[in-house]
Amino acid sequence: MIKTISTHPIEGQKPGTSGLRKKTRVFMAPRYLENFIQSIWNGIGGVQGKMLVIGGDGRFFNAEAVQVIVKMAIAARAAKVVIGQNGLLSTPAASHLIRLRGADGGVILSASHNPGGEDGDFGVKFNTANGGPAPESVTDAIFAATTTLTAYQIAEIADIDLSTLGTVQLLETQVEVVDPVADYATLMEQLFDFDAIRALIAGGFRLRFDAMHAVTGPYAHEILVTRLGAPADSVLNATPLPDFGGGHPDPNPVWAHALMAEMMGKDAPDFGAASDGDGDRNMILGRGVYVTPSDSLAVIAANAHLAPGYATGLAGVARSMPTSCALDRVAQARGLECYATPTGWKFFGNLLDAGRATLCGEESAGTGSDHIREKDGLWAVLMWLNILASKGVSVAQVMAEHWRDFGRDYYSRHDYEEVDAGAAQALIADLRSRLPGLPGQVFAGLRVARAEDFGYDDPVDGSHTAQQGLQIFFEQGARLVLRLSGTGTAGATLRVYMECYAAGPEGLARDAQEALADVIAATDALTDLKTRLERAGPDVVT
Ligand code: VG1
Ligand code: CO
């Protein structure tokens, strides 16, 4: 029944910012998925006698991949495998399930916000027993295992019925198919004031949640419609589709443009939100207002105590380094420790486990807390609804009050996607070598105060992570960050992050691109990036 199949290493199976991401067809090629899964098992010291959680965001090849992974877990003599019904689990629900069941880890199938489909992207992430993305020490061990692999093992059995809830015994492994939504929805009920939110909605507050044809549809329907009483049409694009309807399941003004248009239009609802392919990102909108993820994080830090799960306050907060400094201002005012980590949720794990941070966030629309060990899209939506219900004001008012109290960090990210990898790497390498000489130099009127190649010393386990982005501070209080994406599957993507601060009370209501015009010009002058990348401008501006 258990077959050992000889194989040889496949190049390039190195996990990036969030798991291994490749074109779907690459994952579908013979041995590709099997090699990587066997390397996970080998890299973590085997799965014999262990419990694993398995599920994915429903994209093309999800169902087939789940079958392979379960059969390989059975071959590796796992004690138990817990699978979301039909192979579905959002990333936050998987993280919660790992923690709830005390599992040893989990395999999540997703390329998150990357498009799906046969010509799109696919991905595999491994999460550890704390429910969080494997730290670098683990992904390094998995990658090392991919380079020496000689065989994989798989149980030769009929496909498992993933549609029926319940438990079956297959060889030494108990296979349990669970409702992917119920436990997660219950956790949300424990954290937020559902009565207050229900009353808000019953009072005529109108909301729209765009699931972008991805995994959050069933979660949003259960929580917002069934448990909170919102009308059924509050959830848009609620049925998960293997190709996400041909769209980018990335909740930002560019890719969620229909929702954006509705929220900026006449007679807009009070509140709009969206999530990404695997449900860990969020976008927050009010009538006529887009809340940047960095601002959302700061607003949540300032108001989380209004939600029952956070009534006793926050232990500390953390943001990824490119995320704006709006969070730092709240932390300073409230006497909270504020950490800056490299990009990627895995770097928050130790801070959350050690109780040093309660709330974490990234500029890329990821926000979350110590309730799980992943960022959590619907959690952020419910936190906002809880804040609005408690304060009894609009999103626009929340933002105006926040900027009045803390000042405003104008922020934008410009992405140059799928550019020539060599040119992008050379741009970063050249700028890195120029960093020591930059202080004092002036670019488009802005003088450099400090320039560094960001490295992170984890305060909990002492590990060091180098070269996590180039960070340039200008004397006028502006900041520029450049780094290469670690989630793309073609060429390279250069991310340029820019921010400047307005203390107020004047100048708090400007357009972000206009407010950042000097920093944008200084970036061009400093890097000459348009010429070097042969691009007229960025592909995506958020
Ligand atoms: C991007 C974001 C990062 C996020 C990561 C995974 O990484 O910038 O903040 O953690 O995606 O998010 P990169 O390396 O492309 O900049 V998700 O929702 O794809 O799990
Ligand atoms: Co995601």
XYZ file of C-alpha atoms and ligand atoms in Angstrom:
563
model
C 0.000 0.000 0.000
C 2.839 2.411 0.720
C 4.906 3.055 -2.313
C 8.434 4.458 -2.317
C 9.156 6.357 -5.497
C 12.651 7.396 -6.375
C 13.185 10.998 -7.354
C 15.949 13.560 -7.572
C 16.198 17.132 -6.317
C 14.318 19.815 -8.244
C 16.039 23.182 -8.321
C 14.493 26.332 -6.910
C 12.235 24.895 -4.206
C 13.211 27.677 -1.828
C 10.365 29.162 0.240
C 10.080 32.959 -0.045
C 8.277 35.583 2.059
C 5.333 33.228 2.525
C 5.936 29.642 1.435
C 6.885 28.216 -1.943
C 5.095 29.983 -4.813
C 5.308 28.954 -8.441
C 3.183 28.880 -11.554
C 0.361 26.348 -11.143
C 1.692 24.333 -14.083
C 5.069 24.062 -12.353
C 3.373 22.582 -9.269
C 1.363 20.228 -11.510
C 4.483 18.816 -13.186
C 5.430 15.261 -12.177
C 7.087 14.992 -8.737
C 7.124 18.758 -8.105
C 4.552 18.852 -5.307
C 5.562 15.402 -4.009
C 9.223 16.411 -3.781
C 8.399 19.521 -1.801
C 5.994 17.781 0.591
C 8.484 14.985 1.263
C 11.098 17.688 1.909
C 8.782 19.301 4.466
C 8.380 15.964 6.232
C 12.171 15.386 6.108
C 12.982 18.971 7.114
C 10.862 18.789 10.276
C 12.170 15.407 11.351
C 9.311 13.316 9.963
C 5.595 13.303 10.761
C 5.259 9.841 12.267
C 2.800 9.973 15.172
C 2.103 13.682 14.575
C -1.103 15.613 13.914
C -1.339 17.871 10.853
C -3.954 20.335 9.614
C -4.406 20.565 5.832
C -6.422 22.954 3.680
C -6.183 25.654 1.064
C -7.829 28.639 -0.551
C -9.664 26.616 -3.197
C -7.629 27.748 -6.155
C -7.081 25.559 -9.210
C -5.218 22.311 -8.250
C -6.183 22.720 -4.548
C -8.305 19.552 -4.446
C -5.762 17.375 -6.267
C -2.910 18.674 -4.111
C -4.825 17.964 -0.876
C -5.255 14.330 -1.962
C -1.520 13.967 -2.603
C -0.581 15.573 0.721
C -2.993 13.447 2.754
C -1.733 10.278 1.061
C 1.851 11.313 1.760
C 0.986 12.028 5.409
C -0.555 8.555 5.641
C 2.571 7.045 4.055
C 4.691 8.932 6.588
C 2.555 7.398 9.363
C 1.002 10.581 10.701
C -1.303 9.879 13.665
C -3.984 12.295 12.533
C -4.815 14.597 9.651
C -7.479 17.297 10.045
C -8.774 18.622 6.702
C -11.178 21.446 5.930
C -14.279 20.216 4.078
C -13.665 20.133 0.319
C -10.024 20.891 1.074
C -10.836 24.483 2.052
C -9.369 26.459 4.939
C -8.555 30.146 5.030
C -5.053 30.854 6.303
C -6.368 32.335 9.592
C -8.792 29.432 10.079
C -5.941 26.964 9.520
C -3.799 28.795 12.060
C -6.644 28.669 14.574
C -7.332 24.980 13.919
C -3.673 24.068 14.475
C -3.779 25.834 17.848
C -7.240 24.599 18.847
C -6.418 20.956 18.164
C -2.866 21.156 19.475
C -1.604 19.931 16.107
C 2.100 19.673 15.341
C 1.760 21.799 12.233
C -0.152 22.343 9.047
C 0.127 22.592 5.301
C -1.745 25.504 3.706
C -2.205 25.574 -0.045
C -2.284 29.126 -1.304
C -0.483 31.720 -3.337
C -2.516 34.280 -1.393
C -3.176 37.430 -3.436
C -1.537 36.051 -6.599
C -4.001 35.163 -9.387
C -5.064 31.519 -9.566
C -6.095 29.168 -12.356
C -4.153 26.790 -14.551
C -2.100 29.707 -15.892
C -1.954 31.457 -12.526
C -0.006 30.756 -9.373
C -0.047 28.058 -6.719
C 1.711 27.821 -3.390
C 2.447 25.673 -0.357
C 3.104 27.021 3.132
C 4.111 25.056 6.190
C 2.978 26.314 9.606
C 4.380 25.105 12.897
C 2.688 24.039 16.138
C 2.117 27.642 17.279
C -0.110 28.064 14.203
C 2.293 30.472 12.512
C 4.359 30.387 9.333
C 7.512 28.334 9.750
C 10.407 30.521 10.910
C 13.520 30.788 8.764
C 15.332 28.031 10.653
C 12.559 25.621 9.575
C 12.204 26.852 5.978
C 15.996 26.627 5.637
C 15.885 22.984 6.810
C 13.062 22.234 4.344
C 14.982 23.858 1.505
C 18.112 21.900 2.442
C 16.032 18.710 2.315
C 14.867 19.539 -1.235
C 18.482 19.551 -2.417
C 19.313 16.019 -1.270
C 16.022 14.219 -1.840
C 16.221 10.746 -3.382
C 12.733 9.310 -2.829
C 9.233 10.107 -1.631
C 6.552 7.899 -0.140
C 2.847 7.888 -0.892
C -0.048 5.633 0.130
C -1.636 3.968 -2.871
C -5.264 4.272 -1.867
C -8.465 5.606 -3.374
C -9.090 9.327 -3.154
C -10.386 10.472 0.221
C -13.941 11.801 0.336
C -13.354 15.423 1.288
C -16.998 16.447 1.049
C -18.362 14.431 3.986
C -17.715 15.570 7.554
C -16.398 12.879 9.872
C -13.465 10.632 10.666
C -12.078 7.574 8.900
C -9.086 5.393 9.772
C -6.652 4.834 6.908
C -3.698 2.602 7.796
C -2.145 4.224 10.867
C -3.757 7.606 10.255
C -7.054 9.021 11.438
C -8.402 11.339 8.758
C -10.955 13.879 9.942
C -12.866 16.219 7.648
C -14.121 19.303 9.529
C -16.331 22.310 8.882
C -13.782 24.981 7.886
C -15.877 27.894 9.202
C -17.499 26.981 12.545
C -14.516 27.085 14.929
C -13.206 30.273 13.381
C -16.587 32.014 13.603
C -16.849 31.022 17.270
C -13.402 32.502 17.973
C -14.512 35.794 16.421
C -17.606 35.802 18.640
C -15.359 35.506 21.679
C -13.206 38.494 20.679
C -15.772 41.025 19.515
C -19.017 42.525 20.762
C -21.404 40.792 18.356
C -24.442 42.252 20.135
C -23.221 45.798 19.529
C -22.376 45.092 15.883
C -25.731 43.348 15.368
C -27.514 46.385 16.810
C -25.525 48.708 14.555
C -26.534 46.724 11.467
C -30.140 46.404 12.612
C -30.177 50.200 12.955
C -29.609 50.617 9.224
C -25.799 50.680 8.994
C -24.984 49.361 5.499
C -21.890 47.316 4.724
C -20.277 45.561 1.766
C -17.680 42.818 1.973
C -15.995 41.687 -1.252
C -14.732 38.109 -0.966
C -13.185 38.453 -4.444
C -14.367 34.935 -5.440
C -11.852 33.557 -2.955
C -11.911 31.593 0.286
C -13.531 34.165 2.621
C -16.986 33.957 1.016
C -18.309 31.181 3.291
C -16.676 32.752 6.357
C -18.095 36.202 5.631
C -21.546 34.795 4.945
C -21.617 32.846 8.207
C -20.303 35.726 10.329
C -21.740 38.854 8.719
C -25.039 37.497 7.395
C -25.973 34.536 9.612
C -24.547 35.635 12.961
C -24.661 39.442 12.629
C -27.817 39.813 10.593
C -26.501 41.743 7.590
C -28.567 41.369 4.382
C -27.287 38.544 2.143
C -26.205 40.977 -0.575
C -23.724 42.520 1.870
C -21.230 39.832 0.799
C -20.096 40.164 -2.811
C -18.407 37.487 -4.933
C -19.080 35.033 -2.112
C -18.566 31.730 -3.922
C -14.945 30.552 -4.052
C -13.911 29.877 -7.668
C -10.784 27.986 -8.798
C -9.639 30.975 -10.871
C -11.098 33.677 -8.578
C -13.257 34.769 -11.502
C -10.120 35.642 -13.463
C -9.202 38.454 -11.064
C -6.366 39.295 -8.721
C -7.683 38.379 -5.245
C -5.737 41.293 -3.762
C -7.780 43.686 -1.608
C -6.497 47.079 -2.681
C -8.028 50.010 -4.588
C -6.568 48.727 -7.854
C -7.836 45.143 -7.799
C -11.032 45.684 -5.788
C -12.051 48.512 -8.099
C -15.784 47.712 -8.265
C -16.086 47.932 -4.481
C -13.896 51.010 -4.483
C -16.164 52.693 -7.055
C -19.269 51.886 -5.021
C -17.741 53.237 -1.820
C -16.584 56.450 -3.495
C -19.882 56.893 -5.341
C -23.215 58.477 -4.592
C -25.298 56.801 -1.887
C -22.349 54.636 -0.843
C -22.739 52.145 2.031
C -21.317 53.094 5.451
C -18.554 50.528 5.391
C -16.718 48.491 2.774
C -14.104 45.785 3.086
C -12.405 43.054 1.097
C -10.069 40.149 1.690
C -7.546 38.240 -0.404
C -7.253 34.738 -1.867
C -6.516 32.990 1.429
C -8.342 35.392 3.757
C -5.443 36.870 5.671
C -5.453 40.373 4.165
C -8.014 43.145 4.473
C -8.984 46.438 2.932
C -11.044 48.925 4.946
C -13.235 51.589 3.340
C -15.750 54.091 4.593
C -18.199 56.175 2.609
C -15.835 58.173 0.399
C -12.766 57.066 2.394
C -9.975 54.580 1.767
C -8.089 53.714 4.959
C -4.480 52.782 4.233
C -3.406 49.541 5.915
C -0.791 51.421 7.931
C -3.416 53.869 9.206
C -5.825 51.012 9.918
C -3.171 49.365 12.078
C -2.648 52.592 14.027
C -6.392 53.145 14.488
C -6.775 49.587 15.782
C -3.872 50.093 18.185
C -5.530 53.233 19.528
C -9.008 51.669 19.866
C -8.615 47.906 20.361
C -9.638 48.229 24.025
C -13.202 48.851 22.790
C -13.407 45.182 21.758
C -14.066 42.721 24.616
C -11.137 40.467 23.657
C -8.727 43.390 24.106
C -10.399 45.264 26.968
C -7.364 44.932 29.224
C -5.122 46.690 26.688
C -2.202 45.652 24.498
C 1.076 44.158 25.709
C 2.969 45.751 22.830
C 2.666 46.282 19.076
C 4.730 45.388 16.020
C 4.887 46.385 12.374
C 6.966 45.285 9.426
C 9.750 47.766 8.711
C 8.213 49.182 5.484
C 4.875 49.834 7.263
C 4.361 53.515 8.110
C 5.302 55.018 11.443
C 1.670 55.831 12.300
C 1.692 52.843 14.673
C 4.799 54.127 16.449
C 3.018 57.398 17.291
C 0.157 55.566 19.004
C 2.618 53.297 20.821
C 4.597 56.264 22.077
C 1.495 58.092 23.298
C 0.247 54.987 25.090
C 3.596 53.874 26.488
C 3.630 50.645 24.466
C 6.685 48.825 23.161
C 6.744 48.981 19.325
C 8.820 46.538 17.248
C 9.881 46.795 13.577
C 10.419 43.433 11.888
C 11.310 42.274 8.372
C 8.475 41.792 5.872
C 6.470 38.563 6.340
C 4.241 37.358 9.161
C 6.736 34.710 10.294
C 8.785 37.412 12.016
C 5.912 38.288 14.379
C 5.605 34.732 15.710
C 8.189 34.983 18.475
C 6.899 38.374 19.694
C 3.344 36.988 19.860
C 4.399 33.722 21.512
C 6.472 35.581 24.107
C 3.609 37.935 24.954
C 5.624 40.981 23.874
C 3.169 42.039 21.171
C -0.608 41.701 21.055
C -1.188 43.482 17.749
C 0.850 43.243 14.527
C 0.493 44.602 11.015
C 1.967 45.141 7.594
C 1.472 47.866 5.010
C 0.410 45.173 2.536
C -3.043 44.937 4.147
C -2.222 42.409 6.839
C -3.383 42.994 10.400
C -3.786 40.545 13.243
C -3.297 39.794 16.900
C -2.260 37.088 19.302
C -5.607 35.282 18.814
C -3.829 33.249 16.104
C -0.382 33.370 14.461
C -1.335 34.666 11.009
C -2.709 37.940 9.801
C -6.479 37.828 9.636
C -8.710 39.651 7.153
C -12.132 39.146 8.730
C -10.701 39.810 12.175
C -9.702 43.302 10.994
C -13.163 43.844 9.501
C -14.846 42.853 12.764
C -12.442 44.984 14.784
C -13.420 48.002 12.675
C -17.133 47.203 12.998
C -16.689 46.867 16.761
C -14.885 50.227 16.935
C -17.559 51.937 14.810
C -20.351 50.377 16.882
C -18.748 51.489 20.165
C -17.900 55.006 19.060
C -21.069 55.556 17.067
C -19.232 57.548 14.405
C -18.373 57.096 10.702
C -15.099 55.819 9.249
C -14.347 59.348 8.033
C -14.812 60.697 11.563
C -12.588 58.002 13.050
C -9.821 58.979 10.631
C -10.217 62.723 11.175
C -10.052 62.263 14.946
C -7.065 59.942 14.688
C -5.061 62.377 12.550
C -6.048 65.262 14.821
C -4.689 63.349 17.816
C -1.566 61.796 16.280
C -0.822 63.674 13.044
C -0.866 61.939 9.674
C 1.738 59.742 8.008
C 1.106 60.088 4.292
C 2.042 56.778 2.785
C 2.198 55.038 -0.571
C 3.756 51.951 -2.127
C 4.756 51.875 -5.785
C 5.268 48.438 -7.306
C 7.255 47.796 -10.465
C 6.081 44.304 -11.340
C 7.751 41.572 -13.359
C 10.722 43.719 -14.287
C 14.014 42.266 -15.444
C 15.412 40.430 -12.409
C 19.019 41.293 -13.202
C 18.241 45.001 -13.540
C 16.270 45.054 -10.278
C 18.979 43.199 -8.358
C 21.653 45.499 -9.769
C 19.620 48.561 -8.742
C 19.415 47.305 -5.161
C 23.061 46.218 -5.073
C 24.279 49.580 -6.392
C 22.173 51.539 -3.944
C 23.324 49.295 -1.103
C 26.953 50.061 -1.911
C 26.184 53.809 -1.978
C 24.416 53.873 1.417
C 27.444 54.897 3.546
C 28.031 58.009 1.415
C 24.417 59.182 1.249
C 23.992 61.144 4.506
C 24.267 64.855 3.734
C 23.517 64.466 0.036
C 20.466 66.229 -1.404
C 18.041 64.663 -3.883
C 15.269 66.758 -5.393
C 15.510 69.093 -2.421
C 15.508 66.407 0.295
C 18.671 65.882 2.345
C 19.519 62.359 3.496
C 19.835 62.108 7.282
C 20.498 58.378 7.598
C 20.668 55.373 5.289
C 20.777 51.699 6.245
C 20.452 48.156 4.998
C 17.788 46.859 7.401
C 18.717 43.833 9.480
C 16.694 42.343 12.323
C 17.810 40.892 15.606
C 14.976 38.827 17.012
C 14.719 39.882 20.680
C 13.281 36.497 21.672
C 15.535 33.882 20.065
C 18.488 36.102 19.148
C 18.453 35.100 15.470
C 19.712 37.665 12.960
C 18.187 38.295 9.529
C 20.198 40.518 7.170
C 19.413 42.544 4.023
C 15.685 43.062 4.530
C 15.354 46.319 2.606
C 17.162 49.597 2.071
C 15.894 52.355 4.329
C 16.629 56.031 3.709
C 15.559 58.754 6.136
C 15.450 62.352 4.944
C 15.958 65.361 7.203
C 12.439 66.640 6.552
C 10.952 63.601 8.331
C 10.332 61.591 5.173
C 11.321 57.980 4.652
C 11.977 55.804 1.620
C 12.291 52.007 1.576
C 13.222 49.797 -1.361
C 13.105 46.009 -1.418
C 12.492 43.149 -3.795
C 9.339 41.070 -3.409
C 9.657 37.485 -2.221
C 6.246 36.274 -3.403
C 6.363 36.741 -7.190
C 6.647 33.929 -9.709
C 7.962 35.769 -12.794
C 10.887 38.212 -13.113
C 11.322 40.506 -10.121
C 9.026 42.993 -8.424
C 10.561 46.116 -6.923
C 8.587 47.643 -4.075
C 9.154 51.316 -3.307
C 7.622 52.494 -0.025
C 7.382 56.204 0.752
C 6.080 58.219 3.651
C 6.103 61.743 5.070
C 4.578 63.178 8.198
C 2.196 66.076 8.777
C 1.770 67.010 12.433
C -1.398 69.040 11.787
C -3.677 70.771 12.451
C -3.175 72.046 8.863
C -2.483 69.810 5.876
C -4.174 66.648 7.129
C -6.529 66.180 4.182
C -4.221 66.142 1.191
C -4.018 63.573 -1.568
C -1.279 61.073 -0.645
C 0.512 61.127 -4.022
C 0.535 64.905 -3.955
C 1.752 65.037 -0.363
C 4.528 62.605 -1.314
C 5.567 64.387 -4.534
C 8.937 65.444 -3.058
C 9.759 61.938 -1.873
C 8.744 60.469 -5.227
C 11.004 62.965 -7.017
C 13.867 62.272 -4.590
C 13.491 58.537 -5.223
C 13.795 59.074 -8.977
C 16.826 61.299 -8.518
C 18.487 58.877 -6.100
C 17.879 55.614 -7.971
C 17.138 56.550 -11.604
C 14.788 53.578 -11.374
C 12.601 54.314 -14.400
C 15.570 54.295 -16.743
C 17.170 51.303 -15.081
C 13.963 49.252 -15.088
C 12.829 50.608 -18.471
C 9.446 51.584 -17.085
C 7.508 54.824 -17.444
C 6.040 54.415 -13.967
C 4.840 51.936 -11.362
C 2.365 49.172 -12.289
C 0.444 49.328 -9.026
C 0.139 52.282 -6.663
C -1.436 51.648 -3.275
C 4.101 40.376 0.300
C 3.869 41.514 1.272
C 4.155 41.056 2.687
C 3.282 39.845 3.011
C 3.501 38.761 1.974
C 2.585 37.579 2.157
O 5.442 39.963 0.345
O 4.686 42.621 0.935
O 3.914 42.123 3.567
O 3.595 39.326 4.273
O 3.268 39.287 0.659
O 1.255 37.989 2.179
P 6.541 40.428 -0.744
O 7.801 39.682 -0.417
O 5.981 40.118 -2.092
O 6.675 41.910 -0.569
V 0.066 36.924 1.655
O -1.401 37.592 2.011
O 0.693 36.638 0.169
O 0.271 35.462 2.576
Co -2.845 36.220 1.872
